[in-house]
Tab-separated table of C-alpha atoms in Angstrom:
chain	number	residue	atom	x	y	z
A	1	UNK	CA	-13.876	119.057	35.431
A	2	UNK	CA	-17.481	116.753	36.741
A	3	UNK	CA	-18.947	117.758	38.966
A	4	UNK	CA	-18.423	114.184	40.467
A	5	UNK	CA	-16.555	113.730	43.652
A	6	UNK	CA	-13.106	112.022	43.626
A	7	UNK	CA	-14.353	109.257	46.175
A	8	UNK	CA	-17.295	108.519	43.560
A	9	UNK	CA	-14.882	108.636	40.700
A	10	UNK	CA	-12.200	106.489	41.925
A	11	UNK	CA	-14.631	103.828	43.303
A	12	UNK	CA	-16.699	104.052	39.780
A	13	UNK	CA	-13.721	103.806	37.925
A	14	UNK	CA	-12.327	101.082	39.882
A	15	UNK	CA	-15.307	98.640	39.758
A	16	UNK	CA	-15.843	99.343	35.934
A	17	UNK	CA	-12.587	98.031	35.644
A	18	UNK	CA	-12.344	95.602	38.163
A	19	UNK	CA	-15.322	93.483	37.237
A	20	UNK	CA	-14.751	93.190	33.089
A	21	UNK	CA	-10.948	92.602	34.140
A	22	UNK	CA	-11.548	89.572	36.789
A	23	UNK	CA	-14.241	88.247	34.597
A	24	UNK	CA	-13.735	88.940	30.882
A	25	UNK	CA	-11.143	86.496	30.383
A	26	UNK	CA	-13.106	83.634	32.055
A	27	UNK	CA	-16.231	84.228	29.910
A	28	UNK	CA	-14.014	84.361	26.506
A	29	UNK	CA	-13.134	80.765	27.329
A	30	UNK	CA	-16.508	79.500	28.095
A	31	UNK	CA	-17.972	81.068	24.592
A	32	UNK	CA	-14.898	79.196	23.251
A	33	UNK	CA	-15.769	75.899	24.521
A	34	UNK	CA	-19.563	76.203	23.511
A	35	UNK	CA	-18.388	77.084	19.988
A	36	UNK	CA	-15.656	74.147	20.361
A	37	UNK	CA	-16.346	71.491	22.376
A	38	UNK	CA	-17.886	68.470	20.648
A	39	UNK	CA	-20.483	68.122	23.465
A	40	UNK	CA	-21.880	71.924	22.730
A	41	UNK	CA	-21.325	72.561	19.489
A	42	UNK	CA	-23.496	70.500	18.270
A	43	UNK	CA	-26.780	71.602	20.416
A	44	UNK	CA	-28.624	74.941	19.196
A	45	UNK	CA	-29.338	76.041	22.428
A	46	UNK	CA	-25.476	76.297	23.526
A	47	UNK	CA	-24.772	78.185	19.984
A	48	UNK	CA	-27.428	80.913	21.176
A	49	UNK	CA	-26.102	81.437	24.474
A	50	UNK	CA	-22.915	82.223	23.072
A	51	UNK	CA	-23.532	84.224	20.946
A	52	UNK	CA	-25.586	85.873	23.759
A	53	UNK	CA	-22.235	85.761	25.755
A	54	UNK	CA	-20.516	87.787	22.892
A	55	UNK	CA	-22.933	90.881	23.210
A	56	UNK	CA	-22.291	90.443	26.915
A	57	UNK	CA	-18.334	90.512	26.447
A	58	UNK	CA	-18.229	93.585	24.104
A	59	UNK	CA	-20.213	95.606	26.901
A	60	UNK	CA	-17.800	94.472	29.423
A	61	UNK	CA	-15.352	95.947	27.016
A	62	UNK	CA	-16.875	98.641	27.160
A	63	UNK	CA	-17.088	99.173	30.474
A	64	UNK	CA	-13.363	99.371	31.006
A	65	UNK	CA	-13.301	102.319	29.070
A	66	UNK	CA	-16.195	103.986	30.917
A	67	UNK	CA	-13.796	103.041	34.045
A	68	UNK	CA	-11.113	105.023	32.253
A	69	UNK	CA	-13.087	107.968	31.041
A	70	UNK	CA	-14.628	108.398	34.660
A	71	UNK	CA	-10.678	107.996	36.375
A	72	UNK	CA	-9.036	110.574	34.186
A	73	UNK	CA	-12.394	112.677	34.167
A	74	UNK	CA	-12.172	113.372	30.312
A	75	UNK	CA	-13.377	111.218	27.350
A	76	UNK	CA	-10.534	112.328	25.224
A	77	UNK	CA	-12.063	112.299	21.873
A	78	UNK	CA	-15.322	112.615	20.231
A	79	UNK	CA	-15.303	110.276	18.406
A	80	UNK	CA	-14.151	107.410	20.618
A	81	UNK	CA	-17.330	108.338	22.815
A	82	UNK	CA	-19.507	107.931	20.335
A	83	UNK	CA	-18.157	104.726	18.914
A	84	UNK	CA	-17.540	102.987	22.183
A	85	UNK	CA	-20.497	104.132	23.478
A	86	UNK	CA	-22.606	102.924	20.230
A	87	UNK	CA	-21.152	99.223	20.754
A	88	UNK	CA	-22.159	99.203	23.780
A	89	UNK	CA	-25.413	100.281	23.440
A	90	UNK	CA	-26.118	97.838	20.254
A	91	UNK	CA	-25.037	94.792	22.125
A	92	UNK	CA	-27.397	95.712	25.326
A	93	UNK	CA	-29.786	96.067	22.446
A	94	UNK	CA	-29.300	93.083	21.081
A	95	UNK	CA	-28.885	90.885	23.833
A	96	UNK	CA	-33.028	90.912	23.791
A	97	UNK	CA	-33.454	89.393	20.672
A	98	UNK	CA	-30.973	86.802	21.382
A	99	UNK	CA	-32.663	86.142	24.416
A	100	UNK	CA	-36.074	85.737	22.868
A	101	UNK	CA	-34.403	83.059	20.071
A	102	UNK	CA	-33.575	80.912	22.938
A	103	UNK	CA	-36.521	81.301	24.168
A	104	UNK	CA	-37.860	80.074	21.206
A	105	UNK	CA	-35.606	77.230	20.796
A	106	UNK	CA	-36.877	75.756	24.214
A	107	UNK	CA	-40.648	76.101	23.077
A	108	UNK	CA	-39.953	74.377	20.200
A	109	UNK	CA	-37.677	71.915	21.504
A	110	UNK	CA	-39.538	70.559	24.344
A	111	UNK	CA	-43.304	70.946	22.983
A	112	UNK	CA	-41.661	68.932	19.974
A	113	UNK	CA	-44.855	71.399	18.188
A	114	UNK	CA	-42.506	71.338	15.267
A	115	UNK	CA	-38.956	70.647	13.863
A	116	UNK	CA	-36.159	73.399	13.296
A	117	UNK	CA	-32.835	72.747	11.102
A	118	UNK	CA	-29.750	74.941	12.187
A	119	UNK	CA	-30.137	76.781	8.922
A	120	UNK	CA	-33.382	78.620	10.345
A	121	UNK	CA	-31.631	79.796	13.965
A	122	UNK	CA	-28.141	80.592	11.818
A	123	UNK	CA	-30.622	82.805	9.495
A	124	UNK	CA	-31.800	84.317	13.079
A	125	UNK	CA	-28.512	85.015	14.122
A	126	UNK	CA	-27.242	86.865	11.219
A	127	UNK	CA	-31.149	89.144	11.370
A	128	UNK	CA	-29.967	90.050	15.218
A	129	UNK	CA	-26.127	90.918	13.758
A	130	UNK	CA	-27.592	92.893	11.201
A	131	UNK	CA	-29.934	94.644	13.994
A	132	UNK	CA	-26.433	95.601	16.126
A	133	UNK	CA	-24.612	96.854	12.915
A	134	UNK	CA	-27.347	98.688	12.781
A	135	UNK	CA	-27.114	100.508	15.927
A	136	UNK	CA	-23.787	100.984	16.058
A	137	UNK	CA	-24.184	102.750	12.430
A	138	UNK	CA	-26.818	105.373	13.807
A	139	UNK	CA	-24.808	105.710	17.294
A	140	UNK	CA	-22.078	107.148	14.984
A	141	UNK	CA	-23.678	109.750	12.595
A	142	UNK	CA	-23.899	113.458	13.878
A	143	UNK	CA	-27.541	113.099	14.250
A	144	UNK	CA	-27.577	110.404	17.003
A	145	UNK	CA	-25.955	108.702	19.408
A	146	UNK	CA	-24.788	108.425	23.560
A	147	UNK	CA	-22.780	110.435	25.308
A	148	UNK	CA	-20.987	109.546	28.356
A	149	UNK	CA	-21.929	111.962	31.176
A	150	UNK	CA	-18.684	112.266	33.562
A	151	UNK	CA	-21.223	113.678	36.841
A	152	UNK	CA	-22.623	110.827	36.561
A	153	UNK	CA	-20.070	107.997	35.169
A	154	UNK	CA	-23.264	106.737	32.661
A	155	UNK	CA	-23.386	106.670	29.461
A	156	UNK	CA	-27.147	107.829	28.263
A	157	UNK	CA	-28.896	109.474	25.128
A	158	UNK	CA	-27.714	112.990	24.192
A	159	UNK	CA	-31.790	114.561	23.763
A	160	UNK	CA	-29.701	117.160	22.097
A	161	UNK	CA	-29.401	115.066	18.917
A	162	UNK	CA	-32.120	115.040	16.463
A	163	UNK	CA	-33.044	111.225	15.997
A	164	UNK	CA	-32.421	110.215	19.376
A	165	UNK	CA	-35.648	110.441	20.367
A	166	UNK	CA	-37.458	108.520	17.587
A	167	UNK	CA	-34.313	105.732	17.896
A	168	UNK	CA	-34.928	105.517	21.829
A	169	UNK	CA	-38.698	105.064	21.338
A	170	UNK	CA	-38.140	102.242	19.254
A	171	UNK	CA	-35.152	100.686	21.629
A	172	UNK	CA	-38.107	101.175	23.890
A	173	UNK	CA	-40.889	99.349	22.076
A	174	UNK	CA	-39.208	96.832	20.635
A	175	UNK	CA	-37.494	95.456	23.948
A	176	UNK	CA	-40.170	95.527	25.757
A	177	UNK	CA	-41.904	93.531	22.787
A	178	UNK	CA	-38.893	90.693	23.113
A	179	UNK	CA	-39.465	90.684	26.976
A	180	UNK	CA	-43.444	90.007	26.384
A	181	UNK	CA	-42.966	87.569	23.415
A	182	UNK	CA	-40.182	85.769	26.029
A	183	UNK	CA	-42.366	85.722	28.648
A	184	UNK	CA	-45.128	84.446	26.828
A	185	UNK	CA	-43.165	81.363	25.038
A	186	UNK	CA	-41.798	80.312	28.493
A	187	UNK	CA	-44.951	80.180	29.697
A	188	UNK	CA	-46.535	78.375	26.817
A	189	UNK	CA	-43.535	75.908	27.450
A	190	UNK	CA	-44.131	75.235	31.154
A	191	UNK	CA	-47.772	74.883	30.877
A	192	UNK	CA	-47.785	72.323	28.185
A	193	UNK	CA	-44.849	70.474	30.002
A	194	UNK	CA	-47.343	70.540	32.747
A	195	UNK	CA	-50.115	69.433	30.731
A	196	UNK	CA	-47.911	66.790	28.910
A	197	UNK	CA	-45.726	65.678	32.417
A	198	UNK	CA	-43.461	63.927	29.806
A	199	UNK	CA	-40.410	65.920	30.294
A	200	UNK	CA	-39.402	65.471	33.735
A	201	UNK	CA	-39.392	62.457	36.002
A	202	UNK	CA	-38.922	62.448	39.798
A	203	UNK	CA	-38.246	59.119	41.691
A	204	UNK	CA	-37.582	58.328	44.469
A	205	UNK	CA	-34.565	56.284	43.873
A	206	UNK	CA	-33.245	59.556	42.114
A	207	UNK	CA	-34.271	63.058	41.331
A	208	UNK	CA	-33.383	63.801	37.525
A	209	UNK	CA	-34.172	66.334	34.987
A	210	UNK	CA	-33.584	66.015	31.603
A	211	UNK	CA	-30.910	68.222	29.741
A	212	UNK	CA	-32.877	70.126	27.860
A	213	UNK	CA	-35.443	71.093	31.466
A	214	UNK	CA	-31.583	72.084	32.393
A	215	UNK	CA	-31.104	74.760	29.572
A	216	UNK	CA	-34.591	75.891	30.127
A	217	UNK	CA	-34.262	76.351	33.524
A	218	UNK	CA	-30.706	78.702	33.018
A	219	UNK	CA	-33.113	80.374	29.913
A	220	UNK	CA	-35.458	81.215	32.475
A	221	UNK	CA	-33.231	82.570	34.805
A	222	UNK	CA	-31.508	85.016	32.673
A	223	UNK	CA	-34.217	86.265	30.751
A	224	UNK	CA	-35.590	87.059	34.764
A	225	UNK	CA	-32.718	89.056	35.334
A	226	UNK	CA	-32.080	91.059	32.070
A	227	UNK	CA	-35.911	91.553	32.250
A	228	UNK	CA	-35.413	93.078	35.528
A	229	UNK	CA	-32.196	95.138	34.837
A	230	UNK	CA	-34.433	96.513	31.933
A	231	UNK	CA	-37.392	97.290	33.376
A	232	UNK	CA	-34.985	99.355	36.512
A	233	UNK	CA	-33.517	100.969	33.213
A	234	UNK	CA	-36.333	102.381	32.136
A	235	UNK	CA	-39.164	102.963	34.969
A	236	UNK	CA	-36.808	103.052	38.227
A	237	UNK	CA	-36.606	106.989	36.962
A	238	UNK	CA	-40.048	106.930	37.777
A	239	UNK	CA	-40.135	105.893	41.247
A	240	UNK	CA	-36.318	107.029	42.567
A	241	UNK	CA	-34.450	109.834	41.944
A	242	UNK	CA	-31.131	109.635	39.818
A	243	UNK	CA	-28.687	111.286	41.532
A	244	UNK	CA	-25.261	109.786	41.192
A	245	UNK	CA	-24.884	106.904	43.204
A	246	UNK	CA	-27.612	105.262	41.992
A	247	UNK	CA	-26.741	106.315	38.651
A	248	UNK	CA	-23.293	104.493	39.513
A	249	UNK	CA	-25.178	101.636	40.927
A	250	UNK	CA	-27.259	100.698	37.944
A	251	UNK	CA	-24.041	100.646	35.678
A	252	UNK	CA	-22.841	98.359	38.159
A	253	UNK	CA	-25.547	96.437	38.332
A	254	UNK	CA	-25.717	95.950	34.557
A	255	UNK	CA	-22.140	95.134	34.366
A	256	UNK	CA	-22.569	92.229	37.203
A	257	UNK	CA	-25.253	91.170	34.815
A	258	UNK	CA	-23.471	91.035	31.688
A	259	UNK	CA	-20.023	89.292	33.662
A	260	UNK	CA	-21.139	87.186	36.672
A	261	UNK	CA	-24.946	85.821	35.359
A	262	UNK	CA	-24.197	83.787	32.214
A	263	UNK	CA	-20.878	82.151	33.173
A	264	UNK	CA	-22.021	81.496	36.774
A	265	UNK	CA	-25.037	79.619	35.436
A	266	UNK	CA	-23.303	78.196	32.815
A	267	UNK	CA	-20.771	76.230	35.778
A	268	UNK	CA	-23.773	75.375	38.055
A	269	UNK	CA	-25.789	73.707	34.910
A	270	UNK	CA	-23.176	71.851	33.117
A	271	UNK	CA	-21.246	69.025	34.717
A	272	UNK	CA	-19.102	68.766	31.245
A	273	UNK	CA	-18.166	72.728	31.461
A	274	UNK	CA	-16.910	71.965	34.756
A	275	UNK	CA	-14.847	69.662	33.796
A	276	UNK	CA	-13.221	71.324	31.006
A	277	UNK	CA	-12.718	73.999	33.652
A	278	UNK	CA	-11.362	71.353	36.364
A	279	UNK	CA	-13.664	72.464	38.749
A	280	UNK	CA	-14.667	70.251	41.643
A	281	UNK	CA	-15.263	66.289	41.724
A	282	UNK	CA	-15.882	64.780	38.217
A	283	UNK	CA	-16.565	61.198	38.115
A	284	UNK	CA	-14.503	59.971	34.749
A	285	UNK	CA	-17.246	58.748	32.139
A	286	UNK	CA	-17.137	55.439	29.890
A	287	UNK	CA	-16.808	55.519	26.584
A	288	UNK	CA	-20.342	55.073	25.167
A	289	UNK	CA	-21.953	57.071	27.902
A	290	UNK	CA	-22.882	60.982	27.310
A	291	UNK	CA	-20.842	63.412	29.302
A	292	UNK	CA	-23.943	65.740	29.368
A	293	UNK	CA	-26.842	63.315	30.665
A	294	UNK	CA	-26.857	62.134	34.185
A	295	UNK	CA	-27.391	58.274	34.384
A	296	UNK	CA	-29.569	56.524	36.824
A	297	UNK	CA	-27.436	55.097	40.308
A	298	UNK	CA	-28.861	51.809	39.431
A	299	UNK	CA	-27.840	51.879	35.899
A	300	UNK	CA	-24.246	52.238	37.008
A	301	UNK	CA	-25.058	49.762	39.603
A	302	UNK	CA	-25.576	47.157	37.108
A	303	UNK	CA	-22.535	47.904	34.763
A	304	UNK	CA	-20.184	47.836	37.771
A	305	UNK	CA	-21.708	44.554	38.888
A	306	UNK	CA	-21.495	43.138	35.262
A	307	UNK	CA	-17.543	43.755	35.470
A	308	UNK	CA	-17.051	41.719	38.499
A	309	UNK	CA	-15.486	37.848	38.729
A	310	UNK	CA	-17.505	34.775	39.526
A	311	UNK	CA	-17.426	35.327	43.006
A	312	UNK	CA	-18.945	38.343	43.121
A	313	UNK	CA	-21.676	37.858	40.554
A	314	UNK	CA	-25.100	38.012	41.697
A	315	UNK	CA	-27.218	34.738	42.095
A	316	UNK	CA	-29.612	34.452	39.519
A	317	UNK	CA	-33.007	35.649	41.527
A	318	UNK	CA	-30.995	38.808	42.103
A	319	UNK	CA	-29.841	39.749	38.901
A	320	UNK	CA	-33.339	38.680	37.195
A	321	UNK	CA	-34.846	41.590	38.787
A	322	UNK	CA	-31.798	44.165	38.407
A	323	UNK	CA	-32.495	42.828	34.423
A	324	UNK	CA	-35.598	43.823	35.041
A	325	UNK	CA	-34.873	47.150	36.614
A	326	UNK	CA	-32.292	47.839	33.770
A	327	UNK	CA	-35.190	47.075	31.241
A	328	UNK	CA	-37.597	49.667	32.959
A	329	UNK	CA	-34.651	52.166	33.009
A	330	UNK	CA	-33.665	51.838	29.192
A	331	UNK	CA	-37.317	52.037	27.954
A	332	UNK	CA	-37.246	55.440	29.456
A	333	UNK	CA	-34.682	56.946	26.843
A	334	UNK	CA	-36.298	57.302	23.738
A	335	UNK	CA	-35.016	59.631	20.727
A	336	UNK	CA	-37.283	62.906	19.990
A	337	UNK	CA	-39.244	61.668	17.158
A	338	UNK	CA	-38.951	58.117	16.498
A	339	UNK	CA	-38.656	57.170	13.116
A	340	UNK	CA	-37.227	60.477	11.804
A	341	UNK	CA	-33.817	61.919	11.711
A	342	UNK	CA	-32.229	64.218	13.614
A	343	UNK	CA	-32.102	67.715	12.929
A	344	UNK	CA	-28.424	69.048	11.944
A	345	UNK	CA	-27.373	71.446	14.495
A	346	UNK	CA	-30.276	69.737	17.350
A	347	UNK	CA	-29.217	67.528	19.715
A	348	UNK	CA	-31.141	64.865	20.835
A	349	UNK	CA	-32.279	64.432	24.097
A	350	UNK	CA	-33.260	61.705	27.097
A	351	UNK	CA	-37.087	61.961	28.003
A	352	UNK	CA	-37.586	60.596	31.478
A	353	UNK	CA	-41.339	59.504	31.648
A	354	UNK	CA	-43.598	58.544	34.871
């Protein structure tokens, strides 16, 4: 019997559950449609994130059967500790890695510094499978692993085991090494953005980013907040003492990260995902226009007045300067490198210049 009182363990148990339950099922679609639909699978940046999201999905796993070992107040066996336990812990693990590879996508997307095929981020993703297989390995050998401390609902290091030290020093270094290395690329990327001012274009007539400023701007904000949940992870200890509600809190905490960040971001971004989802007002797109790029008012100006009879056509004065307008607008969209290819796997994207 923990030492834990019932309140604690009910409430614990209930929002472990809760959360992965309400938004588990959501997420599993949205990785589906990035892996699916023909607008994101064919971008790199939308591959990453999902894979991202499936880390993120086994830890919600996970987390309903924290919220089961903390409501019956027993783990049951061993063994299922340790192996749930040492999936969960991998995927946290490797959700920094993953995080860093998009990072690196969006340097070396919008600095156009140099060009990656798909084979070279596929390669990437199999180096940060092998890196969880490999955690979940040592989490299930005698001489490491987690155990799931019931006074406390968290799952933590047993210091009892010989190699968990050494294996959460390096956890240690080489996390905070993909937090730098992120930090340091997205700052690279805004600066020479900055520096370049070819990216994004503000008018007056209309306030647009480009797609790929989009994805950067979702990279940024969940490499803030896994950064953050991190660094609380490892030097809150330091500055607050652990006594079980907090202890409860930061598994709550981590859980809203893992279930509510991505796939809220994900909506907010991505006018297509939302209507896959059928969520709020989509305006039905032509044809030959791209569901993911936002078109200029006056663009759709002109196409609706090009559709219209005789008597509503414009006289000529009129529609020589919306010609001329519609010239300025089109010169804007130019390919990523002219003259070359695209990259398999890259999608190419709409550079809005001043």
């Amino acid at each position: 019997m923990s030492s834990l009182p019932p309140l604690y363990r009910y409430i614990a148990s209930g929002v472990y559950v809760g959360l992965a339950v309400c938004t588990l099922p959501f997420y599993i679609l949205v990785i589906k449609t990035f892996f699916t639909h023909k607008v994101y699978r064919r971008n790199v940046s939308f591959a990453i994130m999902a894979v991202l999201g499936i880390f993120d999905c086994i830890m919600l796993l996970g987390f309903i059967g924290c919220g089961v070992f903390t409501a019956y107040d027993r783990t049951f066996h061993w063994l299922l500790e340790k192996a749930l336990l040492s999936v969960m812990n991998a995927s946290r693990n490797s959700t920094y890695p993953t995080i860093l590879l998009l990072a690196f996508n969006r340097f070396v997307v919008l600095t156009r510094i140099t060009r990656l095929f798909a084979k070279f981020y596929r390669n990437c993703v199999l180096g940060i499978t092998a890196y969880w297989l490999l955690y979940c390995i040592l989490g299930l050998t005698p001489f490491a692993g987690m155990s799931y401390f019931l006074d406390f609902a968290l799952g933590a290091y047993d210091q009892r085991l010989p190699w968990n030290p050494t294996i959460g020093r390096l956890e240690y270094y080489v996390n905070l090494f993909c937090l730098l290395a992120t930090f340091l690329l997205y700052l690279g990327t805004v600066a020479i953005l900055i520096v370049n001012r070819r990216t994004v274009h503000f008018e007056a007539r209309h306030l647009s980013l480009s797609p790929e400023v989009r994805v950067l701007i979702q990279a940024v904000i969940i490499f803030t907040v896994y950064a953050l949940d991190l660094l609380m992870t490892y030097f809150g200890p330091l500055f607050i003492v652990v006594d079980q509600s907090v202890a409860i809190g930061l598994m709550v905490a981590l859980e809203s990260t893992c279930g509510f960040l991505n796939p809220t971001l994900f909506l907010l971004f991505n006018r297509e995902l939302r209507r896959v989802f059928g969520i709020g007002p989509v305006k039905k797109l032509s044809s030959n226009q791209s569901p993911i790029y936002a078109v200029s008012p006056m663009i759709e100006e002109l196409a609706v007045s090009s559709s219209l009879g005789k008597e509503n056509r414009p006289i000529p004065e009129a529609k020589s300067r919306q010609n001329e307008c519609l010239a300025e607008q089109m010169s804007e969209v130019r390919p990523v490198h002219k003259g070359h290819p695209q990259a398999p796997g890259e999608m190419s994207w709409i550079s809005l210049e001043d």
